[in-house]
Short mmCIF file of C-alpha atoms in Angstrom, two decimals:
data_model
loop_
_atom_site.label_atom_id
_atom_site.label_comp_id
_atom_site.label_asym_id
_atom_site.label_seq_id
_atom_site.Cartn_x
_atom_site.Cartn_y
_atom_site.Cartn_z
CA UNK A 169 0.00 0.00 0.00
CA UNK A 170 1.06 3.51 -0.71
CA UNK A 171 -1.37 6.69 -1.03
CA UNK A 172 -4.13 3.64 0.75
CA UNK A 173 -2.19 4.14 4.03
CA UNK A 174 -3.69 7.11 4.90
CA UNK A 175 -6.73 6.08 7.51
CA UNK A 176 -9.57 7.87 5.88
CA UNK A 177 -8.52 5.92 2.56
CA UNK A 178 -11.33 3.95 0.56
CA UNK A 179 -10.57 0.24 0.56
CA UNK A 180 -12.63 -1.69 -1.52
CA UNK A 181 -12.29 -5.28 -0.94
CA UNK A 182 -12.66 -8.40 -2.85
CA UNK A 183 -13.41 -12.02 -0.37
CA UNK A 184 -13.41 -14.84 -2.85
CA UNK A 185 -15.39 -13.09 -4.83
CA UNK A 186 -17.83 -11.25 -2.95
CA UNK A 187 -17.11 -7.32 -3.37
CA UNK A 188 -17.31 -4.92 -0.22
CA UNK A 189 -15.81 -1.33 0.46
CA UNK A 190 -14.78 0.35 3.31
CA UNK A 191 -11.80 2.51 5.16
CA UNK A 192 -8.31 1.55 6.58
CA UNK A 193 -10.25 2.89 9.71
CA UNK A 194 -12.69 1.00 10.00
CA UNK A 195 -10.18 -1.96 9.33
CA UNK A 196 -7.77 -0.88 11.30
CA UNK A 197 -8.85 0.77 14.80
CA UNK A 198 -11.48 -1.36 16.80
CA UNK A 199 -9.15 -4.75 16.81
CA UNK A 200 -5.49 -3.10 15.92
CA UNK A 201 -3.88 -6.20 16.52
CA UNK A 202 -5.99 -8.22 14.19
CA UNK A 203 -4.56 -9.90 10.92
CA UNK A 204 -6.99 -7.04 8.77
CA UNK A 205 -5.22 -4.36 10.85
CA UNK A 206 -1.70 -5.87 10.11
CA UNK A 207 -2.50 -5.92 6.25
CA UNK A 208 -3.76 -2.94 5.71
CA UNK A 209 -1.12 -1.15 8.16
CA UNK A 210 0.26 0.48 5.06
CA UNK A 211 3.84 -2.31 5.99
CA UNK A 212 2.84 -5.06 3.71
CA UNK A 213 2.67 -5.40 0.26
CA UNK A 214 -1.08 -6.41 -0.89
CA UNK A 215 -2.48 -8.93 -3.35
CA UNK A 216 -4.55 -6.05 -5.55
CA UNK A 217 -6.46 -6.19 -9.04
CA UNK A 218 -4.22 -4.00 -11.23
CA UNK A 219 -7.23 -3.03 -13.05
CA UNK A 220 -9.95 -2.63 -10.57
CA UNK A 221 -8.01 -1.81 -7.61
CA UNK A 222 -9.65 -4.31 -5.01
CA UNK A 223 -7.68 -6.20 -2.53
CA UNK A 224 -8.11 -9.65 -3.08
CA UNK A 225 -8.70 -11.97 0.18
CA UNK A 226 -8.99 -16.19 -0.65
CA UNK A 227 -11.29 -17.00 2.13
CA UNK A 228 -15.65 -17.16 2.01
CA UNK A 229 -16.96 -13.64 1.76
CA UNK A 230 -20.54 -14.88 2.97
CA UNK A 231 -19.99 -13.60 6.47
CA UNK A 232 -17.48 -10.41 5.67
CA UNK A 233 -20.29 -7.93 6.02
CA UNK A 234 -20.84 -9.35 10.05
CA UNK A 235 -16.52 -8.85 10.14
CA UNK A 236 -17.37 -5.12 8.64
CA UNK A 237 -20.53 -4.27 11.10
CA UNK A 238 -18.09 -6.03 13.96
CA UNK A 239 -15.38 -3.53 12.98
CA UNK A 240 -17.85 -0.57 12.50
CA UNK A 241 -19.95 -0.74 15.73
CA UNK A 242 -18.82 -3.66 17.36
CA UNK A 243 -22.41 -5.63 17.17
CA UNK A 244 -22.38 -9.28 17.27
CA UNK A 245 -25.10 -10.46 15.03
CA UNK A 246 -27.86 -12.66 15.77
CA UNK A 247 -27.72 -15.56 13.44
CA UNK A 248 -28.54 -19.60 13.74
CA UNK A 249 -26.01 -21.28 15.90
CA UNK A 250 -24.71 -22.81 12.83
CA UNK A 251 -24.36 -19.82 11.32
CA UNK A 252 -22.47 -18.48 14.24
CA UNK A 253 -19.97 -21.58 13.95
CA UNK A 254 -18.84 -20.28 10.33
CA UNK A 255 -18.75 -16.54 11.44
CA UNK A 256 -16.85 -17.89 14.35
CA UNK A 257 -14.18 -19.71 11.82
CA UNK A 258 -13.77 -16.59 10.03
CA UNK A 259 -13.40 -14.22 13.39
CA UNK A 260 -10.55 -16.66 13.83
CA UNK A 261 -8.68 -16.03 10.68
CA UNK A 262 -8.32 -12.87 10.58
CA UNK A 263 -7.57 -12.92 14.59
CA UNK A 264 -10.67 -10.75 15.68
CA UNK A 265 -10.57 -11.28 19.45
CA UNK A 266 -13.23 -9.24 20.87
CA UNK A 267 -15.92 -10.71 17.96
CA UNK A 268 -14.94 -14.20 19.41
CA UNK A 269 -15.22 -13.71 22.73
CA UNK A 270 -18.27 -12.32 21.34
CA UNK A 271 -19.87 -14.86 19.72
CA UNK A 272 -19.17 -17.23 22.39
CA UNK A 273 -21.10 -15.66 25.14
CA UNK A 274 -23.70 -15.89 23.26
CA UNK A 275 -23.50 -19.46 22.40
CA UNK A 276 -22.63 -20.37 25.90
CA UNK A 277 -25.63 -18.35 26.80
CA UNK A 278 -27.93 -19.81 25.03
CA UNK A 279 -27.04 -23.76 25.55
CA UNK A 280 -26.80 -22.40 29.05
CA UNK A 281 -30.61 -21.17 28.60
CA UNK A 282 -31.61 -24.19 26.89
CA UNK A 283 -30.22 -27.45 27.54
CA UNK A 284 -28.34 -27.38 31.01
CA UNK A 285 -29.46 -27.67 34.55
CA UNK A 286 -25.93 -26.69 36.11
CA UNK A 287 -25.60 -27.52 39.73
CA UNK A 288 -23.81 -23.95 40.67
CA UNK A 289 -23.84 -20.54 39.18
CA UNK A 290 -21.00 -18.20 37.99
CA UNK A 291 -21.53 -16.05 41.73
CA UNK A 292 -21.13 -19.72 43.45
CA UNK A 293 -18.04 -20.01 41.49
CA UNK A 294 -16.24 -16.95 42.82
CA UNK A 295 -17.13 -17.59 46.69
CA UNK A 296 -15.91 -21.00 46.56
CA UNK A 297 -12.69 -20.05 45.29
CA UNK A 298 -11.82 -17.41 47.66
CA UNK A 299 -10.57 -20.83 50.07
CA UNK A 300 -7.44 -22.48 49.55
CA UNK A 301 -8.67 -25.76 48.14
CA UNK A 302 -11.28 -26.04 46.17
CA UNK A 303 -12.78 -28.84 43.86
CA UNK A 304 -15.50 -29.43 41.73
CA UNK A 305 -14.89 -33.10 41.09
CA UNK A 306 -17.66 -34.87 39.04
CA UNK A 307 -20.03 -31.53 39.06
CA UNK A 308 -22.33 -30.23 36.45
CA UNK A 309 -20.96 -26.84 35.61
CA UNK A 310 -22.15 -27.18 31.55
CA UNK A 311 -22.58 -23.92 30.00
CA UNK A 312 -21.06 -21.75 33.06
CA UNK A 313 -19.42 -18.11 32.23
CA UNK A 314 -16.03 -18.78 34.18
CA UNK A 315 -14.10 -16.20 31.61
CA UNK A 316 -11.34 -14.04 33.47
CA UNK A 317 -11.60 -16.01 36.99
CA UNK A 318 -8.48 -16.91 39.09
CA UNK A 319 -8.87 -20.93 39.38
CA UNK A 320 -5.69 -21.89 39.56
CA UNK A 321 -5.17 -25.55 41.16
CA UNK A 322 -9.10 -25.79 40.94
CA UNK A 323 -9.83 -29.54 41.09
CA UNK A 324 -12.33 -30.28 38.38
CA UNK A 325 -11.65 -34.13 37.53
CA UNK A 326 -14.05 -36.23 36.26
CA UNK A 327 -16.53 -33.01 36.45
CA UNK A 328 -19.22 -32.06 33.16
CA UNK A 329 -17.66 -29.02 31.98
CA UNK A 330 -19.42 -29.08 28.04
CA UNK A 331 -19.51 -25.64 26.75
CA UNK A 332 -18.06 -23.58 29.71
CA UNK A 333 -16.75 -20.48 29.08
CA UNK A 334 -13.06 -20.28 30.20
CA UNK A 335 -11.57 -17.92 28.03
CA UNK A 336 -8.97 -15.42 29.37
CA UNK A 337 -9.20 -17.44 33.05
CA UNK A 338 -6.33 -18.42 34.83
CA UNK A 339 -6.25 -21.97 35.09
CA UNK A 340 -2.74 -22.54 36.23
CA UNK A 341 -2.04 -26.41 37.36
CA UNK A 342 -5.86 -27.22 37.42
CA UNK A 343 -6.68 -31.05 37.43
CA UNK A 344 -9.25 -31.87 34.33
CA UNK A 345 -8.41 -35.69 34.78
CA UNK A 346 -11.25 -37.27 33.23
CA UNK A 347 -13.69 -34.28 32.34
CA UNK A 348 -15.99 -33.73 29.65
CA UNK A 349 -14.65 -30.25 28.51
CA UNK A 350 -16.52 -30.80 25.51
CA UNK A 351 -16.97 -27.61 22.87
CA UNK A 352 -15.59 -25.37 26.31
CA UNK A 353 -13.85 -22.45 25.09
CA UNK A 354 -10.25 -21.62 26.35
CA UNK A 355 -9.55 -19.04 24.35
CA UNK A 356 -6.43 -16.94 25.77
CA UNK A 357 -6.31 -18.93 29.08
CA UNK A 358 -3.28 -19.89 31.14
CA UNK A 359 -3.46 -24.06 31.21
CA UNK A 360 0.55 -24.16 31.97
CA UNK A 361 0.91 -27.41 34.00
CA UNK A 362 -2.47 -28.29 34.10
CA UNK A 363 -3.55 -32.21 33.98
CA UNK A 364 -5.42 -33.32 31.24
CA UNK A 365 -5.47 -36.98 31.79
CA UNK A 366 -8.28 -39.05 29.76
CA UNK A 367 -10.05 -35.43 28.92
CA UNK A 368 -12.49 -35.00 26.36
CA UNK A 369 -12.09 -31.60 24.77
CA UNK A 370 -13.65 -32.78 21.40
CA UNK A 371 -14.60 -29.29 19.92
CA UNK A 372 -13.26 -27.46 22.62
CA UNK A 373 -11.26 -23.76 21.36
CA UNK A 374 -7.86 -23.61 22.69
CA UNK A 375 -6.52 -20.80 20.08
CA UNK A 376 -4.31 -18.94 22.13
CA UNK A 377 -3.98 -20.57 25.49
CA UNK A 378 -0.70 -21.23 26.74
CA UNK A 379 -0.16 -25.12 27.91
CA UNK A 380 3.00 -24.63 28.49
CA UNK A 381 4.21 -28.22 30.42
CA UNK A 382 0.71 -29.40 30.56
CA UNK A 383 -0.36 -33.18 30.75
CA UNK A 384 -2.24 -34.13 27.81
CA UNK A 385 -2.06 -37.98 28.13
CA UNK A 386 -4.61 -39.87 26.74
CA UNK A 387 -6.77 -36.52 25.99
CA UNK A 388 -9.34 -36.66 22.83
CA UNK A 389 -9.31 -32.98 20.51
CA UNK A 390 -10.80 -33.31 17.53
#
C-alpha cells in the first residue's frame, strides 16, 4: 500500500469473490492487533487487481459484512447457531478477538438457557474459590461463564464441563483428569501445567492458550 495508508482511505475489498468497500479505519482501529489491521497497516505489500483496484482476500466472503458491522460498531449479530460456527471460523482467521469472545457468550448463553441444569452458578463459582482448596470433582458446571476467573489448582476431575466459558481465566495447574470439557472455550487462558489426563475436549477452542508443560495424556481434541 502507498497513497491507501492514509486512515480515511477507501478500501474496496474483494473475499473470494464477494465485493465490499470500506476505510483503513474502520479496518484498522477497533481490533489493531488483528490480521486485517496488520495488512492494511500500510507495511505489507497487498495482493490487488491491477485493473480494478480491489484487494483480493482467498477465504468465504458470505460472512465479511458481520466482520465489517463487527469492525464498524462492534455488534455481534444474531444468526442460527450454525451460522455463528462459520462466522466464528472466520473471526478466527483474521484474529478478531473481541468478535470471538463475542460470539461465544452468546453461544454459551444460550445452551446455558436451553439445555443445562448446572448444579452452581457463575456467583457460586467466585465464593468457593476465595478458600485455599477447592474442587468441583464430578459436578455439572455445563454452559457456566467462568471467563477471566483466578482458578488456579481448581480440582475439576471427572466433572461435566461441556460448553463452559473459560476464556482469558487463569487456570494454572488445574486437574481436568477425566472431564468432559466438551466444545468449552479456552480461548487466551493460562493451562501451563495443568492435567489433562483421559479429557475429552472434542470441539473445545484452545486458540491462544498457553499449555505450556501441561499433561495431555490420553486426551481426545478433535
Amino acid at each position: 500500500m502507498t497513497e491507501d495508508s492514509d486512515s480515511s482511505s477507501l478500501v474496496r475489498l474483494n473475499i473470494g469473490g464477494k465485493k465490499y468497500c470500506t476505510t483503513v479505519d474502520t479496518l484498522t482501529q477497533r481490533e489493531p492487533d488483528s490480521m486485517l489491521a496488520a495488512m492494511f497497516s500500510g507495511r505489507h505489500t497487498l495482493c490487488q487487481d491491477p485493473q480494478k483496484g480491489s484487494v483480493f482476500v482467498d477465504r468465504d466472503g458470505k460472512h465479511f459484512r458481520h466482520i465489517l458491522n463487527w469492525l464498524r460498531d462492534g455488534a455481534v449479530p444474531t444468526l442460527k447457531d450454525g451460522e455463528y460456527s462459520e462466522l466464528l471460523r472466520e473471526a478466527e482467521y483474521y484474529q478478531l478477538l473481541g468478535l470471538i469472545d463475542g460470539i461465544n457468550a452468546i453461544l454459551n448463553k444460550r445452551k446455558g438457557d436451553d439445555e443445562f441444569n448446572t448444579e452452581l452458578t457463575r456467583t457460586d463459582i467466585i465464593k468457593c474459590i476465595q478458600s485455599e482448596k477447592v474442587r468441583f470433582r464430578g459436578v455439572n458446571l455445563s454452559g457456566l461463564d467462568l471467563s477471566k476467573l483466578d482458578l488456579s489448582f481448581v480440582d475439576f476431575s471427572c466433572a461435566c464441563l461441556k460448553n463452559v466459558f473459560f476464556s482469558r481465566a487463569n487456570l494454572l495447574s488445574a486437574k481436568f483428569r477425566d472431564v468432559d470439557a466438551e466444545g468449552s472455550n479456552f480461548h487466551n487462558a493460562t493451562l501451563r501445567e495443568c492435567e489433562f489426563n483421559g479429557a475429552n475436549l472434542r470441539g473445545a477452542l484452545l486458540v491462544g492458550a498457553n499449555l505450556q508443560s501441561a499433561n495431555l495424556q490420553d486426551m481426545l481434541h478433535v
